[in-house]
Structure formats: structure tokens, C-alpha cells
Short mmCIF file of N, CA and C in Angstrom, two decimals:
data_model
loop_
_atom_site.label_atom_id
_atom_site.label_comp_id
_atom_site.label_asym_id
_atom_site.label_seq_id
_atom_site.Cartn_x
_atom_site.Cartn_y
_atom_site.Cartn_z
N MET A 1 150.28 73.47 162.02
CA MET A 1 151.14 73.90 160.93
C MET A 1 150.35 73.85 159.62
N THR A 2 150.45 74.91 158.86
CA THR A 2 149.77 75.02 157.58
C THR A 2 150.52 74.25 156.52
N PRO A 3 149.84 73.46 155.67
CA PRO A 3 150.53 72.77 154.58
C PRO A 3 151.21 73.75 153.65
N ASP A 4 152.18 73.27 152.90
CA ASP A 4 152.90 74.12 151.96
C ASP A 4 152.10 74.36 150.71
N ARG A 5 152.58 75.26 149.87
CA ARG A 5 151.90 75.66 148.65
C ARG A 5 151.54 74.49 147.74
N ASP A 6 152.49 73.58 147.51
CA ASP A 6 152.22 72.44 146.63
C ASP A 6 151.13 71.55 147.18
N ASN A 7 151.12 71.32 148.47
CA ASN A 7 150.08 70.51 149.10
C ASN A 7 148.71 71.15 148.95
N ILE A 8 148.65 72.45 149.16
CA ILE A 8 147.37 73.18 149.03
C ILE A 8 146.93 73.16 147.57
N ARG A 9 147.85 73.45 146.64
CA ARG A 9 147.52 73.40 145.20
C ARG A 9 146.95 72.06 144.83
N PHE A 10 147.62 71.01 145.28
CA PHE A 10 147.20 69.65 144.95
C PHE A 10 145.78 69.38 145.45
N ASN A 11 145.54 69.72 146.71
CA ASN A 11 144.22 69.44 147.30
C ASN A 11 143.11 70.31 146.71
N VAL A 12 143.43 71.54 146.37
CA VAL A 12 142.43 72.38 145.72
C VAL A 12 142.08 71.81 144.35
N LEU A 13 143.10 71.39 143.60
CA LEU A 13 142.85 70.75 142.30
C LEU A 13 142.07 69.47 142.45
N ARG A 14 142.43 68.64 143.41
CA ARG A 14 141.69 67.38 143.67
C ARG A 14 140.23 67.67 143.92
N ASN A 15 139.95 68.66 144.79
CA ASN A 15 138.57 69.01 145.09
C ASN A 15 137.83 69.56 143.88
N ALA A 16 138.50 70.36 143.07
CA ALA A 16 137.87 70.89 141.86
C ALA A 16 137.54 69.75 140.91
N LEU A 17 138.43 68.82 140.73
CA LEU A 17 138.18 67.66 139.85
C LEU A 17 137.05 66.80 140.38
N TYR A 18 136.99 66.60 141.69
CA TYR A 18 135.93 65.83 142.31
C TYR A 18 134.57 66.47 141.98
N HIS A 19 134.46 67.79 142.18
CA HIS A 19 133.18 68.46 141.95
C HIS A 19 132.85 68.54 140.47
N THR A 20 133.84 68.57 139.61
CA THR A 20 133.59 68.50 138.17
C THR A 20 132.91 67.15 137.83
N ALA A 21 133.46 66.08 138.39
CA ALA A 21 132.89 64.74 138.14
C ALA A 21 131.47 64.64 138.70
N ARG A 22 131.24 65.17 139.90
CA ARG A 22 129.90 65.11 140.49
C ARG A 22 128.92 65.95 139.69
N ARG A 23 129.33 67.17 139.27
CA ARG A 23 128.45 68.02 138.47
C ARG A 23 128.06 67.31 137.18
N MET A 24 129.05 66.75 136.51
CA MET A 24 128.76 66.05 135.23
C MET A 24 127.82 64.87 135.46
N HIS A 25 128.01 64.15 136.55
CA HIS A 25 127.14 63.00 136.86
C HIS A 25 125.69 63.45 137.05
N PHE A 26 125.49 64.50 137.84
CA PHE A 26 124.12 64.96 138.09
C PHE A 26 123.50 65.62 136.88
N GLU A 27 124.27 66.29 136.07
CA GLU A 27 123.75 66.82 134.83
C GLU A 27 123.28 65.71 133.90
N ARG A 28 124.06 64.63 133.84
CA ARG A 28 123.70 63.47 133.02
C ARG A 28 122.40 62.85 133.55
N LEU A 29 122.32 62.65 134.85
CA LEU A 29 121.10 62.07 135.44
C LEU A 29 119.90 62.98 135.17
N ASN A 30 120.08 64.27 135.32
CA ASN A 30 119.02 65.21 135.10
C ASN A 30 118.49 65.10 133.66
N ARG A 31 119.40 65.04 132.70
CA ARG A 31 119.01 64.93 131.30
C ARG A 31 118.29 63.59 131.06
N MET A 32 118.83 62.50 131.62
CA MET A 32 118.21 61.18 131.38
C MET A 32 116.80 61.12 131.98
N PHE A 33 116.66 61.63 133.21
CA PHE A 33 115.34 61.58 133.84
C PHE A 33 114.36 62.50 133.12
N ASN A 34 114.80 63.67 132.69
CA ASN A 34 113.91 64.56 131.94
C ASN A 34 113.47 63.89 130.64
N PHE A 35 114.41 63.26 129.96
CA PHE A 35 114.09 62.53 128.75
C PHE A 35 113.08 61.43 129.03
N ALA A 36 113.30 60.66 130.08
CA ALA A 36 112.39 59.55 130.42
C ALA A 36 110.98 60.05 130.72
N VAL A 37 110.88 61.16 131.45
CA VAL A 37 109.57 61.71 131.77
C VAL A 37 108.85 62.16 130.47
N VAL A 38 109.59 62.82 129.60
CA VAL A 38 108.97 63.30 128.37
C VAL A 38 108.56 62.13 127.47
N ILE A 39 109.47 61.20 127.28
CA ILE A 39 109.18 60.11 126.33
C ILE A 39 108.09 59.19 126.87
N LEU A 40 108.13 58.90 128.16
CA LEU A 40 107.10 58.04 128.73
C LEU A 40 105.75 58.75 128.81
N GLY A 41 105.81 60.05 128.95
CA GLY A 41 104.57 60.82 129.05
C GLY A 41 103.87 61.07 127.74
N ALA A 42 104.56 60.84 126.68
CA ALA A 42 103.95 61.10 125.37
C ALA A 42 102.85 60.11 125.09
N GLY A 43 101.72 60.61 124.69
CA GLY A 43 100.57 59.77 124.40
C GLY A 43 100.83 58.72 123.34
N ALA A 44 101.62 59.09 122.35
CA ALA A 44 101.94 58.14 121.27
C ALA A 44 102.69 56.94 121.81
N MET A 45 103.52 57.17 122.81
CA MET A 45 104.28 56.05 123.37
C MET A 45 103.35 55.06 124.07
N GLY A 46 102.27 55.58 124.62
CA GLY A 46 101.30 54.67 125.25
C GLY A 46 100.77 53.65 124.26
N ASP A 47 100.49 54.14 123.05
CA ASP A 47 100.02 53.21 122.02
C ASP A 47 101.09 52.19 121.65
N VAL A 48 102.31 52.63 121.56
CA VAL A 48 103.42 51.73 121.20
C VAL A 48 103.53 50.63 122.25
N PHE A 49 103.54 51.01 123.52
CA PHE A 49 103.65 50.03 124.57
C PHE A 49 102.45 49.09 124.62
N ALA A 50 101.26 49.63 124.34
CA ALA A 50 100.06 48.79 124.32
C ALA A 50 100.17 47.73 123.22
N ARG A 51 100.71 48.08 122.09
CA ARG A 51 100.84 47.14 120.98
C ARG A 51 101.82 46.02 121.27
N ILE A 52 102.82 46.29 122.11
CA ILE A 52 103.76 45.21 122.42
C ILE A 52 103.39 44.48 123.72
N GLY A 53 102.18 44.76 124.19
CA GLY A 53 101.64 44.00 125.33
C GLY A 53 101.92 44.56 126.70
N VAL A 54 102.44 45.76 126.80
CA VAL A 54 102.66 46.38 128.10
C VAL A 54 101.40 47.12 128.51
N ASP A 55 100.88 46.76 129.67
CA ASP A 55 99.66 47.37 130.17
C ASP A 55 99.92 48.86 130.46
N LEU A 56 98.99 49.72 130.05
CA LEU A 56 99.18 51.16 130.22
C LEU A 56 99.31 51.58 131.68
N ILE A 57 98.83 50.78 132.57
CA ILE A 57 98.97 51.13 134.00
C ILE A 57 100.45 51.17 134.42
N TRP A 58 101.27 50.28 133.81
CA TRP A 58 102.70 50.28 134.14
C TRP A 58 103.41 51.49 133.57
N ILE A 59 102.92 51.95 132.43
CA ILE A 59 103.50 53.18 131.86
C ILE A 59 103.20 54.36 132.78
N GLY A 60 101.97 54.42 133.24
CA GLY A 60 101.59 55.49 134.15
C GLY A 60 102.39 55.44 135.45
N ALA A 61 102.58 54.22 135.95
CA ALA A 61 103.36 54.07 137.17
C ALA A 61 104.82 54.49 136.95
N ALA A 62 105.39 54.14 135.80
CA ALA A 62 106.76 54.56 135.50
C ALA A 62 106.88 56.07 135.39
N ILE A 63 105.90 56.69 134.75
CA ILE A 63 105.91 58.17 134.63
C ILE A 63 105.85 58.80 136.02
N ALA A 64 104.95 58.30 136.85
CA ALA A 64 104.82 58.87 138.21
C ALA A 64 106.09 58.66 139.03
N ALA A 65 106.67 57.45 138.95
CA ALA A 65 107.87 57.15 139.75
C ALA A 65 109.07 58.00 139.28
N ILE A 66 109.29 58.06 137.99
CA ILE A 66 110.43 58.84 137.47
C ILE A 66 110.21 60.32 137.74
N GLY A 67 109.01 60.80 137.51
CA GLY A 67 108.73 62.21 137.80
C GLY A 67 108.92 62.54 139.26
N ALA A 68 108.48 61.65 140.17
CA ALA A 68 108.65 61.87 141.60
C ALA A 68 110.13 61.87 141.97
N LEU A 69 110.89 60.93 141.45
CA LEU A 69 112.34 60.89 141.72
C LEU A 69 113.00 62.17 141.24
N GLN A 70 112.62 62.63 140.05
CA GLN A 70 113.21 63.84 139.51
C GLN A 70 112.90 65.05 140.40
N LEU A 71 111.67 65.14 140.88
CA LEU A 71 111.29 66.25 141.75
C LEU A 71 111.94 66.17 143.12
N VAL A 72 111.96 64.99 143.70
CA VAL A 72 112.47 64.82 145.06
C VAL A 72 113.98 64.91 145.10
N LEU A 73 114.68 64.21 144.20
CA LEU A 73 116.13 64.19 144.23
C LEU A 73 116.75 65.43 143.60
N ASP A 74 116.06 66.07 142.66
CA ASP A 74 116.47 67.32 142.06
C ASP A 74 117.93 67.31 141.61
N PHE A 75 118.19 66.47 140.61
CA PHE A 75 119.55 66.31 140.10
C PHE A 75 120.11 67.64 139.55
N GLY A 76 119.23 68.48 139.00
CA GLY A 76 119.68 69.76 138.49
C GLY A 76 120.26 70.63 139.59
N ARG A 77 119.61 70.67 140.74
CA ARG A 77 120.14 71.45 141.87
C ARG A 77 121.46 70.88 142.36
N MET A 78 121.54 69.56 142.42
CA MET A 78 122.81 68.93 142.84
C MET A 78 123.92 69.30 141.86
N ALA A 79 123.64 69.30 140.57
CA ALA A 79 124.65 69.66 139.58
C ALA A 79 125.09 71.10 139.80
N ARG A 80 124.13 72.01 140.04
CA ARG A 80 124.47 73.42 140.27
C ARG A 80 125.30 73.59 141.55
N ASP A 81 124.99 72.83 142.61
CA ASP A 81 125.78 72.90 143.84
C ASP A 81 127.24 72.52 143.57
N HIS A 82 127.43 71.43 142.87
CA HIS A 82 128.79 70.99 142.55
C HIS A 82 129.48 71.94 141.58
N GLN A 83 128.70 72.56 140.70
CA GLN A 83 129.28 73.55 139.78
C GLN A 83 129.83 74.75 140.56
N GLN A 84 129.09 75.18 141.57
CA GLN A 84 129.54 76.32 142.39
C GLN A 84 130.80 75.94 143.16
N LEU A 85 130.84 74.75 143.76
CA LEU A 85 132.01 74.32 144.48
C LEU A 85 133.21 74.16 143.55
N GLN A 86 132.98 73.60 142.37
CA GLN A 86 134.03 73.46 141.36
C GLN A 86 134.60 74.86 141.01
N ARG A 87 133.71 75.81 140.78
CA ARG A 87 134.14 77.18 140.44
C ARG A 87 134.95 77.78 141.59
N ASP A 88 134.50 77.62 142.82
CA ASP A 88 135.21 78.16 143.98
C ASP A 88 136.62 77.59 144.09
N TYR A 89 136.74 76.30 143.89
CA TYR A 89 138.07 75.66 143.97
C TYR A 89 138.98 76.12 142.83
N TYR A 90 138.43 76.26 141.61
CA TYR A 90 139.26 76.72 140.51
C TYR A 90 139.67 78.19 140.69
N HIS A 91 138.79 79.01 141.25
CA HIS A 91 139.17 80.39 141.54
C HIS A 91 140.30 80.43 142.56
N LEU A 92 140.22 79.61 143.58
CA LEU A 92 141.30 79.54 144.57
C LEU A 92 142.60 79.04 143.92
N LEU A 93 142.48 78.04 143.07
CA LEU A 93 143.66 77.53 142.37
C LEU A 93 144.30 78.62 141.51
N ALA A 94 143.48 79.41 140.84
CA ALA A 94 144.00 80.53 140.04
C ALA A 94 144.70 81.54 140.93
N GLU A 95 144.17 81.80 142.08
CA GLU A 95 144.81 82.73 143.02
C GLU A 95 146.17 82.19 143.49
N ILE A 96 146.22 80.90 143.77
CA ILE A 96 147.49 80.28 144.18
C ILE A 96 148.51 80.35 143.05
N GLU A 97 148.08 80.03 141.83
CA GLU A 97 148.98 80.03 140.67
C GLU A 97 149.48 81.43 140.36
N SER A 98 148.68 82.46 140.65
CA SER A 98 149.09 83.81 140.30
C SER A 98 150.06 84.42 141.31
N ALA A 99 150.19 83.80 142.45
CA ALA A 99 151.11 84.32 143.49
C ALA A 99 152.54 83.93 143.11
N ALA A 100 153.45 84.87 143.32
CA ALA A 100 154.83 84.63 142.93
C ALA A 100 155.67 84.00 144.01
N SER A 101 155.12 83.86 145.22
CA SER A 101 155.94 83.35 146.32
C SER A 101 155.24 82.26 147.10
N ASP A 102 156.03 81.60 147.92
CA ASP A 102 155.50 80.56 148.82
C ASP A 102 155.40 81.10 150.25
N ASP A 103 155.07 82.38 150.36
CA ASP A 103 154.98 83.02 151.65
C ASP A 103 154.08 82.25 152.60
N PRO A 104 154.56 81.91 153.81
CA PRO A 104 153.75 81.15 154.76
C PRO A 104 152.42 81.81 155.12
N LYS A 105 152.39 83.14 155.11
CA LYS A 105 151.15 83.84 155.40
C LYS A 105 150.14 83.61 154.29
N LEU A 106 150.61 83.69 153.04
CA LEU A 106 149.71 83.40 151.90
C LEU A 106 149.22 81.95 151.94
N CYS A 107 150.13 81.02 152.24
CA CYS A 107 149.74 79.60 152.33
C CYS A 107 148.66 79.41 153.39
N ALA A 108 148.81 80.09 154.52
CA ALA A 108 147.82 80.00 155.59
C ALA A 108 146.46 80.55 155.11
N GLU A 109 146.48 81.65 154.37
CA GLU A 109 145.24 82.23 153.85
C GLU A 109 144.57 81.29 152.82
N TRP A 110 145.39 80.70 151.95
CA TRP A 110 144.83 79.78 150.96
C TRP A 110 144.24 78.54 151.64
N TYR A 111 144.95 78.04 152.61
CA TYR A 111 144.49 76.85 153.34
C TYR A 111 143.17 77.18 154.06
N ALA A 112 143.08 78.33 154.68
CA ALA A 112 141.85 78.72 155.35
C ALA A 112 140.70 78.86 154.35
N GLN A 113 140.97 79.43 153.17
CA GLN A 113 139.95 79.55 152.16
C GLN A 113 139.50 78.17 151.67
N MET A 114 140.45 77.23 151.50
CA MET A 114 140.10 75.89 151.09
C MET A 114 139.17 75.24 152.13
N ILE A 115 139.47 75.42 153.39
CA ILE A 115 138.63 74.85 154.46
C ILE A 115 137.24 75.50 154.45
N ARG A 116 137.15 76.80 154.18
CA ARG A 116 135.84 77.47 154.10
C ARG A 116 135.01 76.90 152.96
N ILE A 117 135.63 76.65 151.82
CA ILE A 117 134.90 76.06 150.69
C ILE A 117 134.46 74.65 151.05
N THR A 118 135.34 73.90 151.71
CA THR A 118 135.03 72.53 152.10
C THR A 118 133.81 72.48 153.03
N ALA A 119 133.60 73.52 153.81
CA ALA A 119 132.47 73.56 154.74
C ALA A 119 131.13 73.54 154.01
N ASP A 120 131.09 73.98 152.76
CA ASP A 120 129.86 74.01 151.99
C ASP A 120 129.60 72.72 151.21
N GLU A 121 130.52 71.76 151.29
CA GLU A 121 130.39 70.54 150.50
C GLU A 121 129.38 69.58 151.11
N PRO A 122 128.65 68.86 150.27
CA PRO A 122 127.85 67.73 150.78
C PRO A 122 128.80 66.60 151.17
N PRO A 123 128.28 65.56 151.82
CA PRO A 123 129.16 64.44 152.16
C PRO A 123 129.92 63.90 150.95
N VAL A 124 131.19 63.59 151.16
CA VAL A 124 132.07 63.18 150.07
C VAL A 124 131.93 61.68 149.80
N LEU A 125 131.87 61.33 148.57
CA LEU A 125 131.90 59.93 148.16
C LEU A 125 133.38 59.56 148.02
N ARG A 126 133.86 58.71 148.93
CA ARG A 126 135.29 58.48 149.06
C ARG A 126 135.93 57.85 147.85
N ALA A 127 135.23 56.96 147.15
CA ALA A 127 135.83 56.33 145.96
C ALA A 127 136.01 57.39 144.86
N LEU A 128 135.04 58.27 144.70
CA LEU A 128 135.20 59.36 143.69
C LEU A 128 136.28 60.34 144.11
N ASP A 129 136.41 60.57 145.41
CA ASP A 129 137.47 61.44 145.91
C ASP A 129 138.83 60.81 145.64
N ALA A 130 138.93 59.47 145.82
CA ALA A 130 140.19 58.78 145.53
C ALA A 130 140.50 58.87 144.04
N LYS A 131 139.51 58.77 143.18
CA LYS A 131 139.74 58.92 141.76
C LYS A 131 140.19 60.34 141.45
N ALA A 132 139.57 61.35 142.06
CA ALA A 132 139.98 62.73 141.87
C ALA A 132 141.41 62.94 142.35
N PHE A 133 141.81 62.24 143.43
CA PHE A 133 143.17 62.30 143.94
C PHE A 133 144.12 61.82 142.85
N ASN A 134 143.81 60.68 142.25
CA ASN A 134 144.65 60.13 141.17
C ASN A 134 144.70 61.06 139.96
N ASP A 135 143.55 61.65 139.62
CA ASP A 135 143.50 62.57 138.49
C ASP A 135 144.36 63.81 138.76
N ALA A 136 144.30 64.32 139.99
CA ALA A 136 145.12 65.50 140.34
C ALA A 136 146.60 65.13 140.35
N LEU A 137 146.90 63.92 140.80
CA LEU A 137 148.29 63.47 140.81
C LEU A 137 148.81 63.36 139.37
N ASP A 138 147.98 62.84 138.47
CA ASP A 138 148.37 62.70 137.06
C ASP A 138 148.53 64.08 136.38
N ALA A 139 147.74 65.06 136.82
CA ALA A 139 147.76 66.37 136.20
C ALA A 139 148.89 67.26 136.67
N THR A 140 149.52 66.86 137.78
CA THR A 140 150.61 67.68 138.33
C THR A 140 151.87 66.82 138.44
N GLU A 141 152.95 67.44 138.77
CA GLU A 141 154.19 66.72 139.02
C GLU A 141 154.62 66.93 140.47
N ILE A 142 153.64 67.16 141.33
CA ILE A 142 153.93 67.45 142.74
C ILE A 142 154.36 66.19 143.47
N TYR A 143 153.68 65.09 143.22
CA TYR A 143 153.96 63.81 143.90
C TYR A 143 154.26 62.73 142.86
N PRO A 144 155.05 61.73 143.21
CA PRO A 144 155.36 60.66 142.26
C PRO A 144 154.12 59.78 142.01
N ARG A 145 154.12 59.12 140.88
CA ARG A 145 152.98 58.24 140.52
C ARG A 145 152.82 57.07 141.49
N SER A 146 153.85 56.74 142.24
CA SER A 146 153.74 55.67 143.22
C SER A 146 152.78 56.04 144.35
N GLU A 147 152.39 57.30 144.42
CA GLU A 147 151.45 57.78 145.45
C GLU A 147 150.01 57.62 145.02
N ARG A 148 149.78 57.16 143.78
CA ARG A 148 148.40 56.93 143.30
C ARG A 148 147.69 55.98 144.25
N LEU A 149 146.38 56.17 144.40
CA LEU A 149 145.59 55.28 145.23
C LEU A 149 145.05 54.13 144.40
N VAL A 150 144.99 52.95 145.01
CA VAL A 150 144.49 51.76 144.34
C VAL A 150 142.96 51.76 144.46
N LEU A 151 142.31 51.73 143.32
CA LEU A 151 140.85 51.68 143.26
C LEU A 151 140.43 50.31 142.77
N LYS A 152 139.61 49.65 143.53
CA LYS A 152 139.10 48.33 143.14
C LYS A 152 137.98 48.50 142.10
N PRO A 153 137.71 47.48 141.31
CA PRO A 153 136.64 47.61 140.30
C PRO A 153 135.30 48.05 140.90
N ARG A 154 134.96 47.57 142.09
CA ARG A 154 133.68 47.97 142.70
C ARG A 154 133.66 49.46 143.01
N HIS A 155 134.82 50.01 143.35
CA HIS A 155 134.90 51.45 143.62
C HIS A 155 134.63 52.25 142.33
N MET A 156 135.24 51.77 141.25
CA MET A 156 135.06 52.47 139.97
C MET A 156 133.62 52.35 139.47
N LEU A 157 133.02 51.20 139.69
CA LEU A 157 131.68 50.94 139.20
C LEU A 157 130.60 51.61 140.04
N LEU A 158 130.75 51.57 141.37
CA LEU A 158 129.70 52.04 142.26
C LEU A 158 130.05 53.29 143.07
N GLY A 159 131.21 53.86 142.79
CA GLY A 159 131.66 55.02 143.55
C GLY A 159 130.75 56.22 143.48
N TRP A 160 129.97 56.36 142.41
CA TRP A 160 129.07 57.48 142.27
C TRP A 160 127.82 57.32 143.12
N LEU A 161 127.60 56.12 143.67
CA LEU A 161 126.38 55.83 144.41
C LEU A 161 126.63 55.61 145.89
N PHE A 162 127.71 54.91 146.25
CA PHE A 162 128.00 54.56 147.63
C PHE A 162 129.21 55.31 148.17
N ALA A 163 129.20 55.62 149.46
CA ALA A 163 130.28 56.39 150.08
C ALA A 163 131.51 55.53 150.34
N PHE A 164 131.37 54.24 150.50
CA PHE A 164 132.48 53.32 150.83
C PHE A 164 133.22 53.79 152.07
N GLU A 165 132.44 54.18 153.07
CA GLU A 165 133.03 54.57 154.36
C GLU A 165 133.80 53.37 154.91
N GLY A 166 134.96 53.63 155.43
CA GLY A 166 135.77 52.57 156.02
C GLY A 166 136.60 51.78 155.02
N SER A 167 136.45 52.05 153.74
CA SER A 167 137.26 51.35 152.73
C SER A 167 138.69 51.86 152.79
N ASP A 168 139.62 50.95 152.53
CA ASP A 168 141.02 51.30 152.52
C ASP A 168 141.44 51.60 151.09
N PHE A 169 141.96 52.81 150.87
CA PHE A 169 142.48 53.19 149.58
C PHE A 169 143.99 53.32 149.73
N SER A 170 144.66 52.18 149.59
CA SER A 170 146.12 52.14 149.73
C SER A 170 146.80 52.80 148.54
N LYS A 171 148.03 53.26 148.79
CA LYS A 171 148.82 53.84 147.73
C LYS A 171 149.54 52.71 147.00
N ASN A 172 149.84 52.93 145.73
CA ASN A 172 150.60 51.92 144.96
C ASN A 172 151.90 51.55 145.67
N SER A 173 152.57 52.54 146.24
CA SER A 173 153.85 52.29 146.94
C SER A 173 153.64 51.38 148.14
N GLU A 174 152.53 51.50 148.83
CA GLU A 174 152.24 50.67 149.99
C GLU A 174 151.95 49.22 149.56
N VAL A 175 151.21 49.09 148.45
CA VAL A 175 150.90 47.76 147.96
C VAL A 175 152.17 47.07 147.50
N ALA A 176 153.03 47.80 146.82
CA ALA A 176 154.30 47.22 146.33
C ALA A 176 155.19 46.80 147.50
N THR A 177 155.22 47.59 148.56
CA THR A 177 156.01 47.27 149.75
C THR A 177 155.45 46.03 150.45
N ALA A 178 154.11 45.92 150.53
CA ALA A 178 153.49 44.77 151.19
C ALA A 178 153.73 43.50 150.39
N LYS A 179 153.80 43.58 149.06
CA LYS A 179 154.06 42.40 148.22
C LYS A 179 155.48 41.86 148.42
N LYS A 180 156.41 42.81 148.68
CA LYS A 180 157.81 42.42 148.86
C LYS A 180 158.03 41.71 150.21
N SER A 181 157.15 42.03 151.16
CA SER A 181 157.33 41.44 152.51
C SER A 181 156.96 39.98 152.58
#
């Protein structure tokens, strides 16, 4: 059974918000690493570090390590990948919003298109996806706020780095029910 229009809209928005966050993260990393390579590579900076007692060999090692990370990890490419996925999801969301009906055939087509876009995604970071879920929930009135997912501080702090596979992201309503028991 194909999910209904609201469910598809919600998940398309959640995915778009997720990829917006990932794109912004990689763009930030790309800028920071580019800045570090340029500033550390500047000859004048070598003199500054030498004056404060930092051996120039460490500066060279830092330049090589940061430059290698920038080339190998290619944050700019990662940002562009997430930008394309973000764009695809927003285009699908616009298509859903422009339709005047909840025709089951249209819902099936939208759902299939969402799955096709999902096929191009890199592995999902679950804590960031849970945050995107909450952001989509806040941006729409499709589901009540009690459906928000509980994110622990470690998820918020390290969600951009670790997948948190196997972590439980309970809903506020589930936590409230468990406390009453």
C-alpha cells in the first residue's frame, strides 16, 4: 500500500531538510579546510610560528595532513552531492504541492519518485535524520508535536560524524507513556 499524500509530503520535506543540513556541513568543512591550507601554507605564517617556538616541521606536517584530508575526503563534492539530493526532494515537494488532488495514482507516482531519489543517497546519519524529522514536523501541521523524536545530547553533538546505528529514537509520546507506567 502506498502512503498517503501527507505522509509522502512529510518524508520528502524531511529528506530535503536532511540534505540541506548535510550540504551546509560539508560546505563549512570545505571552507575551513581551504582556509587552513592557505593560512598554514603562507610563508609569513612560518615565521610567526617559529617566533613562538613551533618547529617548522610541524607546520609542514599540518599543511600536508590538512591538504591530504581535503583532497581525499573532498568536502566540496560531498556538499554538491547533498545539494543535488536537496534540489531533487524540493522539486518533488513542489510537484506534490501543485497537485490539486490526493489521487492514489499520483501518490503512488510521488512515492516511487521519492524512492528513486533515495536510491542515490549516501548512507544516512540517523541522528541527523531524526533532527530533520523533528524539523519537518515543526514546519508542517501534518503530525502532532508529541510525535517529535527525542534526541540525546550526544546525538546533537556527534550526529554529523557518527551514524548511531541501533540507537533508539523514541517519540515524545512514547516517553511520556513510559513515565506514566
